[in-house]
Short mmCIF file of C-alpha atoms in Angstrom, two decimals:
data_model
loop_
_atom_site.label_atom_id
_atom_site.label_comp_id
_atom_site.label_asym_id
_atom_site.label_seq_id
_atom_site.Cartn_x
_atom_site.Cartn_y
_atom_site.Cartn_z
CA UNK T 289 0.07 -0.05 0.91
CA UNK T 290 1.44 3.08 -1.27
CA UNK T 291 1.13 6.33 1.06
CA UNK T 292 1.69 10.15 -0.56
CA UNK T 293 4.46 11.71 0.39
CA UNK T 294 3.98 15.55 1.28
CA UNK T 295 7.29 17.46 0.22
CA UNK T 296 9.05 19.47 2.98
CA UNK T 297 11.97 21.20 3.63
CA UNK T 298 11.75 21.44 6.23
CA UNK T 299 10.09 17.19 8.10
CA UNK T 300 13.21 16.62 9.25
CA UNK T 301 13.90 19.08 11.26
CA UNK T 302 15.73 18.28 14.65
CA UNK T 303 17.25 20.16 17.91
CA UNK T 304 20.04 19.64 19.49
CA UNK T 305 19.89 20.48 22.55
CA UNK T 306 22.58 22.28 24.80
CA UNK T 307 26.14 21.06 26.31
CA UNK T 308 25.85 22.21 29.61
CA UNK T 309 28.48 24.90 29.16
CA UNK T 310 26.34 26.72 26.39
CA UNK T 311 23.64 27.60 29.17
CA UNK T 312 23.12 30.49 31.59
CA UNK T 313 23.16 29.39 35.42
CA UNK T 314 21.75 30.38 38.14
CA UNK T 315 19.94 33.63 37.13
CA UNK T 316 17.55 35.59 40.04
CA UNK T 317 14.72 35.96 37.83
CA UNK T 318 11.15 38.38 39.11
CA UNK T 319 8.49 36.97 40.27
CA UNK T 320 6.40 39.02 38.52
CA UNK T 321 3.45 36.87 36.61
CA UNK T 322 0.95 38.23 33.85
CA UNK T 323 0.14 37.59 30.25
CA UNK T 324 3.99 38.23 28.81
CA UNK T 325 6.81 35.65 27.46
CA UNK T 326 9.63 36.69 30.47
CA UNK T 327 11.85 36.27 27.86
CA UNK T 328 13.11 38.43 24.95
CA UNK T 329 15.70 38.88 22.94
CA UNK T 330 17.68 40.41 19.84
CA UNK T 331 21.19 39.12 17.87
CA UNK T 332 23.86 40.21 20.62
CA UNK T 333 21.81 40.02 24.22
CA UNK T 334 18.81 39.15 25.92
CA UNK T 335 16.55 40.06 28.85
CA UNK T 336 14.35 38.70 31.35
CA UNK T 337 13.70 40.29 34.92
CA UNK T 338 15.42 39.83 37.61
CA UNK T 339 14.96 39.89 41.45
CA UNK T 340 14.76 43.86 43.38
CA UNK T 341 13.78 47.23 43.83
CA UNK T 342 13.20 49.23 40.62
CA UNK T 343 11.50 46.75 38.04
CA UNK T 344 15.08 45.60 37.63
CA UNK T 345 16.58 43.52 34.49
CA UNK T 346 19.24 41.88 33.10
CA UNK T 347 20.46 42.55 29.62
CA UNK T 348 23.11 39.24 29.14
CA UNK T 349 25.37 39.24 25.65
CA UNK T 350 24.57 35.58 23.89
CA UNK T 351 28.29 35.11 24.13
CA UNK T 352 29.00 35.13 27.93
CA UNK T 353 26.97 31.98 29.08
CA UNK T 354 27.55 29.96 32.33
CA UNK T 355 26.73 30.62 35.81
CA UNK T 356 25.95 34.68 36.69
CA UNK T 357 27.22 36.34 39.34
CA UNK T 358 24.63 37.33 42.04
CA UNK T 359 24.52 40.70 41.32
CA UNK T 360 24.59 41.65 37.62
CA UNK T 361 23.87 44.72 36.25
CA UNK T 362 20.99 45.66 36.11
CA UNK T 363 18.93 48.42 34.23
CA UNK T 364 16.11 49.66 36.99
CA UNK T 365 14.13 52.64 37.70
CA UNK T 366 11.26 51.96 37.80
CA UNK T 367 8.81 52.62 41.50
CA UNK T 368 6.91 48.84 41.21
CA UNK T 369 7.34 45.45 38.66
CA UNK T 370 8.04 46.01 35.14
CA UNK T 371 6.54 43.11 33.54
CA UNK T 372 7.21 43.36 29.89
CA UNK T 373 10.25 44.34 27.10
CA UNK T 374 11.21 44.63 24.09
CA UNK T 375 14.12 45.78 22.25
CA UNK T 376 14.25 47.94 19.21
CA UNK T 377 13.98 46.17 17.01
CA UNK T 378 15.85 48.00 14.65
CA UNK T 379 18.81 48.77 17.13
CA UNK T 380 20.10 46.31 18.71
CA UNK T 381 21.19 48.69 21.66
CA UNK T 382 17.31 50.35 22.87
CA UNK T 383 14.89 48.41 24.98
CA UNK T 384 11.49 49.91 26.23
CA UNK T 385 10.04 48.37 29.88
CA UNK T 386 7.26 48.99 30.79
CA UNK T 387 6.22 48.40 34.87
CA UNK T 388 3.90 48.98 37.74
CA UNK T 389 4.03 52.19 38.12
CA UNK T 390 2.13 53.05 35.00
CA UNK T 391 5.03 54.29 32.94
CA UNK T 392 7.11 52.75 30.09
CA UNK T 393 11.03 53.93 29.40
CA UNK T 394 13.34 54.27 26.72
CA UNK T 395 16.60 52.69 28.19
CA UNK T 396 19.96 53.16 26.01
CA UNK T 397 23.01 49.67 26.44
CA UNK T 398 26.14 50.55 26.19
CA UNK T 399 27.67 48.66 23.67
CA UNK T 400 29.53 45.33 25.22
CA UNK T 401 26.82 45.19 27.57
CA UNK T 402 26.36 46.25 31.41
CA UNK T 403 29.14 47.07 33.61
CA UNK T 404 27.40 48.80 35.73
CA UNK T 405 23.34 49.74 36.76
CA UNK T 406 21.72 52.12 34.71
CA UNK T 407 18.92 54.08 36.19
CA UNK T 408 18.00 56.99 33.81
CA UNK T 409 15.66 56.70 31.31
CA UNK T 410 16.19 58.06 27.45
CA UNK T 411 12.63 59.05 27.24
CA UNK T 412 9.85 58.73 29.93
CA UNK T 413 6.37 58.11 28.71
CA UNK T 414 3.39 58.75 30.52
CA UNK T 415 -0.41 58.21 29.68
CA UNK T 416 -1.47 54.76 30.87
CA UNK T 417 -4.32 55.07 33.79
CA UNK T 418 -2.87 51.55 35.57
CA UNK T 419 0.39 49.11 35.13
CA UNK T 420 1.55 48.14 31.56
CA UNK T 421 1.47 45.13 30.63
CA UNK T 422 2.56 43.72 27.42
CA UNK T 423 5.15 45.71 24.44
CA UNK T 424 5.45 45.07 20.47
CA UNK T 425 7.24 46.75 18.12
CA UNK T 426 6.62 47.66 15.10
CA UNK T 427 7.59 45.73 12.33
CA UNK T 428 8.34 47.68 9.95
CA UNK T 429 8.88 51.51 11.23
CA UNK T 430 11.28 53.15 13.93
CA UNK T 431 10.64 53.71 16.55
CA UNK T 432 6.44 52.86 17.17
CA UNK T 433 5.79 50.66 20.43
CA UNK T 434 2.12 49.67 20.60
CA UNK T 435 1.30 49.09 24.75
CA UNK T 436 -1.13 47.23 26.12
CA UNK T 437 -2.23 48.05 30.33
CA UNK T 438 -4.49 47.01 32.87
CA UNK T 439 -6.81 50.24 32.14
CA UNK T 440 -7.68 48.22 28.67
CA UNK T 441 -6.17 50.75 26.48
CA UNK T 442 -3.94 49.62 23.11
CA UNK T 443 -1.23 52.65 23.04
CA UNK T 444 1.00 53.63 20.28
CA UNK T 445 4.04 55.36 20.39
CA UNK T 446 6.68 57.01 19.03
CA UNK T 447 9.37 56.44 21.35
CA UNK T 448 12.48 58.68 19.74
CA UNK T 449 10.00 61.55 20.85
CA UNK T 450 8.23 60.47 23.89
CA UNK T 451 4.87 60.70 22.65
CA UNK T 452 1.35 58.97 22.29
CA UNK T 453 0.20 58.71 18.56
CA UNK T 454 -3.42 57.18 19.48
CA UNK T 455 -4.84 55.22 21.59
CA UNK T 456 -7.39 52.03 20.89
CA UNK T 457 -10.75 51.83 23.39
CA UNK T 458 -12.23 49.02 22.96
CA UNK T 459 -11.75 46.09 25.30
CA UNK T 460 -13.62 45.35 28.51
CA UNK T 461 -11.43 43.86 29.82
CA UNK T 462 -8.08 42.94 30.54
CA UNK T 463 -5.87 42.25 27.38
CA UNK T 464 -4.00 38.91 26.84
CA UNK T 465 -2.54 39.89 24.00
CA UNK T 466 -1.48 41.95 20.64
CA UNK T 467 0.16 41.07 17.40
CA UNK T 468 1.63 42.63 14.51
CA UNK T 469 0.48 41.56 10.85
CA UNK T 470 3.39 41.24 8.64
CA UNK T 471 3.80 44.67 7.19
CA UNK T 472 2.78 47.08 10.06
CA UNK T 473 -1.17 47.99 9.45
CA UNK T 474 -3.15 45.78 11.59
CA UNK T 475 -3.04 44.66 15.48
CA UNK T 476 -4.51 42.10 16.13
CA UNK T 477 -5.71 41.93 20.51
CA UNK T 478 -6.55 39.02 22.28
CA UNK T 479 -9.39 39.66 25.61
CA UNK T 480 -10.90 38.50 28.46
CA UNK T 481 -14.32 38.97 27.25
CA UNK T 482 -13.52 36.35 24.83
CA UNK T 483 -13.08 38.57 20.82
CA UNK T 484 -10.75 38.79 19.15
CA UNK T 485 -10.29 42.19 17.62
CA UNK T 486 -8.10 42.99 14.39
CA UNK T 487 -7.15 46.65 14.62
CA UNK T 488 -6.76 49.02 12.14
CA UNK T 489 -3.02 50.81 13.68
CA UNK T 490 -2.65 53.77 12.47
CA UNK T 491 -6.80 55.13 13.20
CA UNK T 492 -6.64 52.88 15.93
CA UNK T 493 -10.31 51.72 14.56
CA UNK T 494 -11.74 48.23 15.40
CA UNK T 495 -11.40 46.67 11.23
CA UNK T 496 -12.86 42.86 12.14
CA UNK T 497 -13.50 41.23 15.38
CA UNK T 498 -13.94 37.23 16.18
CA UNK T 499 -16.72 37.58 18.44
CA UNK T 500 -16.03 33.75 20.59
CA UNK T 501 -12.47 33.04 19.25
CA UNK T 502 -11.99 30.01 21.93
CA UNK T 503 -14.47 28.74 23.88
CA UNK T 504 -12.25 27.54 26.98
CA UNK T 505 -11.27 30.70 30.19
CA UNK T 506 -7.54 30.57 29.36
CA UNK T 507 -5.41 33.27 26.98
CA UNK T 508 -6.18 33.42 23.88
CA UNK T 509 -2.29 34.02 22.20
CA UNK T 510 -2.51 35.16 18.37
CA UNK T 511 0.26 35.60 15.95
CA UNK T 512 0.37 36.79 12.04
CA UNK T 513 0.72 34.38 9.52
CA UNK T 514 3.47 36.70 7.35
CA UNK T 515 2.32 36.92 3.71
CA UNK T 516 0.15 34.46 4.06
CA UNK T 517 -2.95 36.73 5.15
CA UNK T 518 -4.42 34.39 8.02
CA UNK T 519 -3.82 34.60 12.05
CA UNK T 520 -3.44 32.23 13.95
CA UNK T 521 -5.43 31.82 17.60
CA UNK T 522 -4.17 29.64 20.33
CA UNK T 523 -6.91 28.76 23.25
CA UNK T 524 -8.55 26.91 24.88
CA UNK T 525 -11.75 24.05 24.56
CA UNK T 526 -14.38 24.24 27.83
CA UNK T 527 -13.27 20.80 28.02
CA UNK T 528 -9.49 22.91 29.18
CA UNK T 529 -8.18 20.93 24.88
CA UNK T 530 -5.42 22.96 24.17
CA UNK T 531 -6.32 23.67 20.02
CA UNK T 532 -4.93 25.96 17.77
CA UNK T 533 -7.25 27.67 14.36
CA UNK T 534 -6.61 29.12 11.78
CA UNK T 535 -8.79 32.20 10.60
CA UNK T 536 -8.64 34.79 7.35
CA UNK T 537 -9.98 37.68 8.08
CA UNK T 538 -11.83 38.06 4.83
CA UNK T 539 -14.38 35.45 6.39
CA UNK T 540 -14.33 35.02 9.75
CA UNK T 541 -17.31 33.10 9.51
CA UNK T 542 -15.19 30.10 11.45
CA UNK T 543 -12.39 29.25 11.59
CA UNK T 544 -9.95 28.02 7.91
CA UNK T 545 -9.28 24.98 10.32
CA UNK T 546 -8.86 24.24 13.96
CA UNK T 547 -6.29 21.49 14.89
CA UNK T 548 -6.32 19.91 18.90
CA UNK T 549 -3.17 19.40 20.19
CA UNK T 550 -3.16 17.94 24.34
CA UNK T 551 -5.04 18.71 27.47
CA UNK T 552 -2.80 20.03 29.27
CA UNK T 553 -3.36 24.27 31.15
CA UNK T 554 -0.18 25.74 29.94
CA UNK T 555 -0.99 28.93 27.64
CA UNK T 556 1.00 29.18 24.40
CA UNK T 557 3.47 30.92 23.52
CA UNK T 558 3.29 31.09 19.54
CA UNK T 559 6.87 32.02 16.91
CA UNK T 560 6.58 32.61 13.06
CA UNK T 561 8.92 32.51 10.80
CA UNK T 562 7.62 34.30 7.54
CA UNK T 563 10.57 32.64 5.73
CA UNK T 564 10.26 29.26 6.29
CA UNK T 565 6.79 29.73 7.59
CA UNK T 566 7.78 26.96 10.64
CA UNK T 567 5.18 28.06 13.44
CA UNK T 568 6.68 27.34 16.76
CA UNK T 569 4.63 26.61 20.28
CA UNK T 570 5.80 26.34 23.64
CA UNK T 571 3.77 26.31 26.21
CA UNK T 572 4.36 27.74 29.68
CA UNK T 573 5.00 25.31 31.97
CA UNK T 574 5.47 22.28 29.79
CA UNK T 575 8.62 21.46 28.46
CA UNK T 576 7.89 20.48 24.77
CA UNK T 577 8.05 23.25 21.93
CA UNK T 578 5.67 22.04 18.51
CA UNK T 579 6.29 23.21 15.13
CA UNK T 580 4.04 23.14 12.35
CA UNK T 581 4.71 24.10 8.32
CA UNK T 582 1.77 26.42 7.20
CA UNK T 583 0.03 25.75 3.40
CA UNK T 584 -1.79 27.97 1.12
CA UNK T 585 -4.03 25.34 0.46
CA UNK T 586 -5.97 23.24 3.27
CA UNK T 587 -5.46 21.94 5.64
CA UNK T 588 -3.19 25.36 6.38
CA UNK T 589 -1.19 23.87 8.28
CA UNK T 590 0.45 20.50 9.27
CA UNK T 591 2.68 19.31 11.86
CA UNK T 592 6.30 18.33 11.39
CA UNK T 593 7.72 17.43 15.24
CA UNK T 594 8.45 18.48 18.77
CA UNK T 595 11.24 18.74 20.85
CA UNK T 596 10.79 17.20 24.36
CA UNK T 597 12.22 17.76 27.72
CA UNK T 598 11.10 16.79 31.35
CA UNK T 599 12.48 20.99 32.29
CA UNK T 600 9.23 22.99 32.56
CA UNK T 601 8.99 26.29 30.22
CA UNK T 602 8.95 29.33 32.03
CA UNK T 603 8.93 31.60 29.12
CA UNK T 604 10.73 31.68 24.99
CA UNK T 605 11.80 33.74 22.51
CA UNK T 606 13.42 33.17 19.38
CA UNK T 607 16.67 34.69 17.41
CA UNK T 608 16.42 37.01 15.03
CA UNK T 609 17.66 34.96 12.06
CA UNK T 610 20.42 36.55 11.46
CA UNK T 611 22.29 35.75 13.94
CA UNK T 612 22.01 31.88 13.15
CA UNK T 613 25.55 29.59 12.77
CA UNK T 614 24.09 29.29 8.90
CA UNK T 615 26.73 27.09 8.12
CA UNK T 616 25.31 24.01 10.48
CA UNK T 617 22.15 24.21 8.30
CA UNK T 618 20.44 26.51 12.60
CA UNK T 619 17.12 27.33 10.85
CA UNK T 620 16.36 28.66 14.42
CA UNK T 621 16.99 28.82 17.80
CA UNK T 622 15.30 29.67 20.52
CA UNK T 623 15.89 30.63 24.38
CA UNK T 624 14.44 28.44 26.59
CA UNK T 625 14.17 30.18 30.64
CA UNK T 626 13.55 27.66 33.06
CA UNK T 627 13.06 28.50 37.10
CA UNK T 628 17.04 29.86 36.64
CA UNK T 629 18.69 29.42 33.50
CA UNK T 630 18.06 29.59 30.37
CA UNK T 631 18.98 27.10 27.70
CA UNK T 632 19.57 27.71 23.49
CA UNK T 633 18.31 25.28 21.52
CA UNK T 634 18.61 25.48 17.61
CA UNK T 635 16.37 23.64 15.16
CA UNK T 636 19.00 21.74 12.70
CA UNK T 637 17.66 20.60 9.15
CA UNK T 638 20.13 17.58 8.89
CA UNK T 639 22.26 18.16 5.47
CA UNK T 640 25.62 15.97 4.61
CA UNK T 641 27.04 18.87 2.19
CA UNK T 642 29.17 21.80 4.32
CA UNK T 643 28.16 24.26 1.83
CA UNK T 644 25.38 27.02 1.79
CA UNK T 645 22.06 25.84 2.11
CA UNK T 646 20.77 27.98 -0.23
CA UNK T 647 17.20 26.63 -0.55
CA UNK T 648 16.41 26.63 3.07
CA UNK T 649 18.11 30.17 3.56
CA UNK T 650 15.92 33.13 2.14
CA UNK T 651 15.87 36.56 2.87
CA UNK T 652 15.49 37.50 5.59
CA UNK T 653 14.52 40.36 8.68
CA UNK T 654 17.61 42.69 7.98
CA UNK T 655 16.76 44.60 11.18
CA UNK T 656 16.96 48.15 9.42
CA UNK T 657 13.33 49.94 9.48
CA UNK T 658 11.28 50.46 5.68
CA UNK T 659 10.24 53.70 7.16
CA UNK T 660 10.17 56.35 10.15
CA UNK T 661 6.99 57.02 12.39
CA UNK T 662 5.82 59.76 10.40
CA UNK T 663 5.98 58.19 7.01
CA UNK T 664 3.90 55.68 8.55
CA UNK T 665 1.69 57.32 9.18
CA UNK T 666 1.39 59.92 6.67
CA UNK T 667 0.18 56.27 4.97
CA UNK T 668 3.26 54.76 3.87
CA UNK T 669 3.11 50.53 3.93
CA UNK T 670 6.16 49.40 2.82
CA UNK T 671 7.33 45.01 3.89
CA UNK T 672 9.89 44.32 6.28
CA UNK T 673 13.19 45.52 5.03
CA UNK T 674 14.60 41.73 3.83
CA UNK T 675 19.05 40.74 3.80
CA UNK T 676 20.88 37.66 2.31
CA UNK T 677 22.19 35.41 5.93
CA UNK T 678 25.21 33.85 2.72
CA UNK T 679 28.00 34.13 4.00
CA UNK T 680 29.22 35.17 0.75
CA UNK T 681 26.93 38.12 0.35
CA UNK T 682 28.63 39.30 3.02
CA UNK T 683 25.06 41.05 4.39
CA UNK T 684 23.60 42.43 0.77
CA UNK T 685 20.17 43.85 0.55
CA UNK T 686 17.70 41.72 -1.31
CA UNK T 687 14.65 43.04 -2.89
CA UNK T 688 11.26 42.46 -0.76
CA UNK T 689 8.67 40.29 -3.61
CA UNK T 690 5.93 40.40 -1.03
CA UNK T 691 3.96 43.73 -2.67
CA UNK T 692 4.58 46.63 -0.93
CA UNK T 693 0.47 46.68 0.16
CA UNK T 694 0.99 43.35 1.41
CA UNK T 695 -1.15 42.52 4.52
CA UNK T 696 -4.82 42.09 5.42
CA UNK T 697 -6.86 44.28 3.10
CA UNK T 698 -9.35 46.76 5.04
CA UNK T 699 -11.98 49.44 4.94
CA UNK T 700 -12.24 50.64 8.25
CA UNK T 701 -15.24 52.83 9.51
CA UNK T 702 -13.46 56.16 8.65
CA UNK T 703 -13.39 54.71 4.91
CA UNK T 704 -16.41 53.39 4.27
CA UNK T 705 -17.39 56.91 6.07
CA UNK T 706 -15.85 59.80 3.74
CA UNK T 707 -16.63 56.65 0.64
CA UNK T 708 -20.03 57.74 1.52
CA UNK T 709 -18.97 61.01 1.17
CA UNK T 710 -17.46 61.68 -2.22
CA UNK T 711 -19.92 59.26 -2.60
CA UNK T 712 -22.68 61.66 -2.07
CA UNK T 713 -21.57 64.91 -3.57
CA UNK T 714 -20.38 63.64 -7.47
CA UNK T 715 -24.88 62.17 -6.57
CA UNK T 716 -25.55 65.87 -5.78
CA UNK T 717 -23.07 67.32 -8.00
CA UNK T 718 -24.45 64.88 -11.38
CA UNK T 719 -27.91 66.03 -9.94
CA UNK T 720 -27.02 69.57 -10.13
CA UNK T 721 -25.47 68.53 -13.79
CA UNK T 722 -29.00 67.57 -14.92
CA UNK T 723 -31.01 70.94 -12.91
CA UNK T 724 -28.72 73.15 -15.05
CA UNK T 725 -29.24 71.81 -18.40
CA UNK T 726 -33.03 70.58 -17.43
CA UNK T 727 -32.74 67.16 -17.82
CA UNK T 728 -35.13 66.10 -15.06
CA UNK T 729 -33.04 62.87 -12.47
CA UNK T 730 -35.35 59.94 -12.85
CA UNK T 731 -37.15 59.28 -9.49
CA UNK T 732 -36.38 62.64 -8.18
CA UNK T 733 -39.83 63.55 -7.65
CA UNK T 734 -41.30 60.06 -6.82
CA UNK T 735 -38.55 60.49 -4.07
CA UNK T 736 -39.51 64.03 -3.08
CA UNK T 737 -43.40 62.81 -3.16
CA UNK T 738 -41.86 60.50 -0.19
CA UNK T 739 -39.82 62.69 1.69
#
């Protein structure tokens, strides 16, 4: 009996667990809990919240594993606990922090990393009425940051100017997640009221909603699937079964596919690699990381494999592709945060050749902005800037073949109202022209009589 085998370059990805000397040990982590993922990274450093006053955040270089000193240099200047932090995707030495003290602060990281405590921020932003719980950087516009707060609002900020751009106030309860689309025209939020909202970022207006994406009471996490114009939600059934759903925002009556995963309590932390179309999912409190391949046709997602470990995961993040060892066929690297350590996990595609494997390394995010905050606010829509990771190309910028308007196309309430206003004005002009020329407007007399 023959079986069809789906062709895939990434079907045999496996995880290379770290050696003891590659692990970051004895990290004294903060006990603050929330919706955040607890660890984030860029190409040079990773950040974790540490125990202590002022909401300290440790900034640790990737090339210095081993036992961490009990009193390492930190960024600390808040008057309460730090809930979330976010590296600037276009500047490896800038990080923002959101705190229980309701403020967002932007910090500079010295070249070579921290050698002493940094207590004075570059920018201090006020505007939220309660604790700041989540931070997410815009994917293409420089210095644009989204923040979610326990005051049930999402604010966009220009962190260079220290200025609030706009505020979305449509949530009746606590916000559980924020996710940007590929170009940054939209962001999606999940909320305790079980509604997933897709927001026009520039207008701070609700574009689409999924009234009850998941039936379970636990948090729903979201991720846009790159240029595929789909969104993936991870949530729970009423029986606490963990499921993921693939949605087309242009038709939200029902998901394109629903995949039951397992019966467990941990909320998923998803990551999507837009270069390889591989979706990674790690659960809080789990030892496993599952990975899937996303495709354009039904069923839209295929399980690949999973990494299993008995060590529970507190948080996870993924490094930018340009920080990977491409000559080892490393297609992703996760940092798994445990109760007191960070373990780097390399995802490897097995190949026999020692040469660079161009077929598994399409151009990747270059870490360069596509436009400024002002250009984006003025209406610019550009895809991310891409770079070749082939060592022989020496960091060559590659044209992004995705359309400049790639991403989900929307017509907001304001746009529809403007289009209607323009159409009515056009109708009035045409009617006046007909009237001036003595031509009766068909149906006008009947309309006047009925009014």
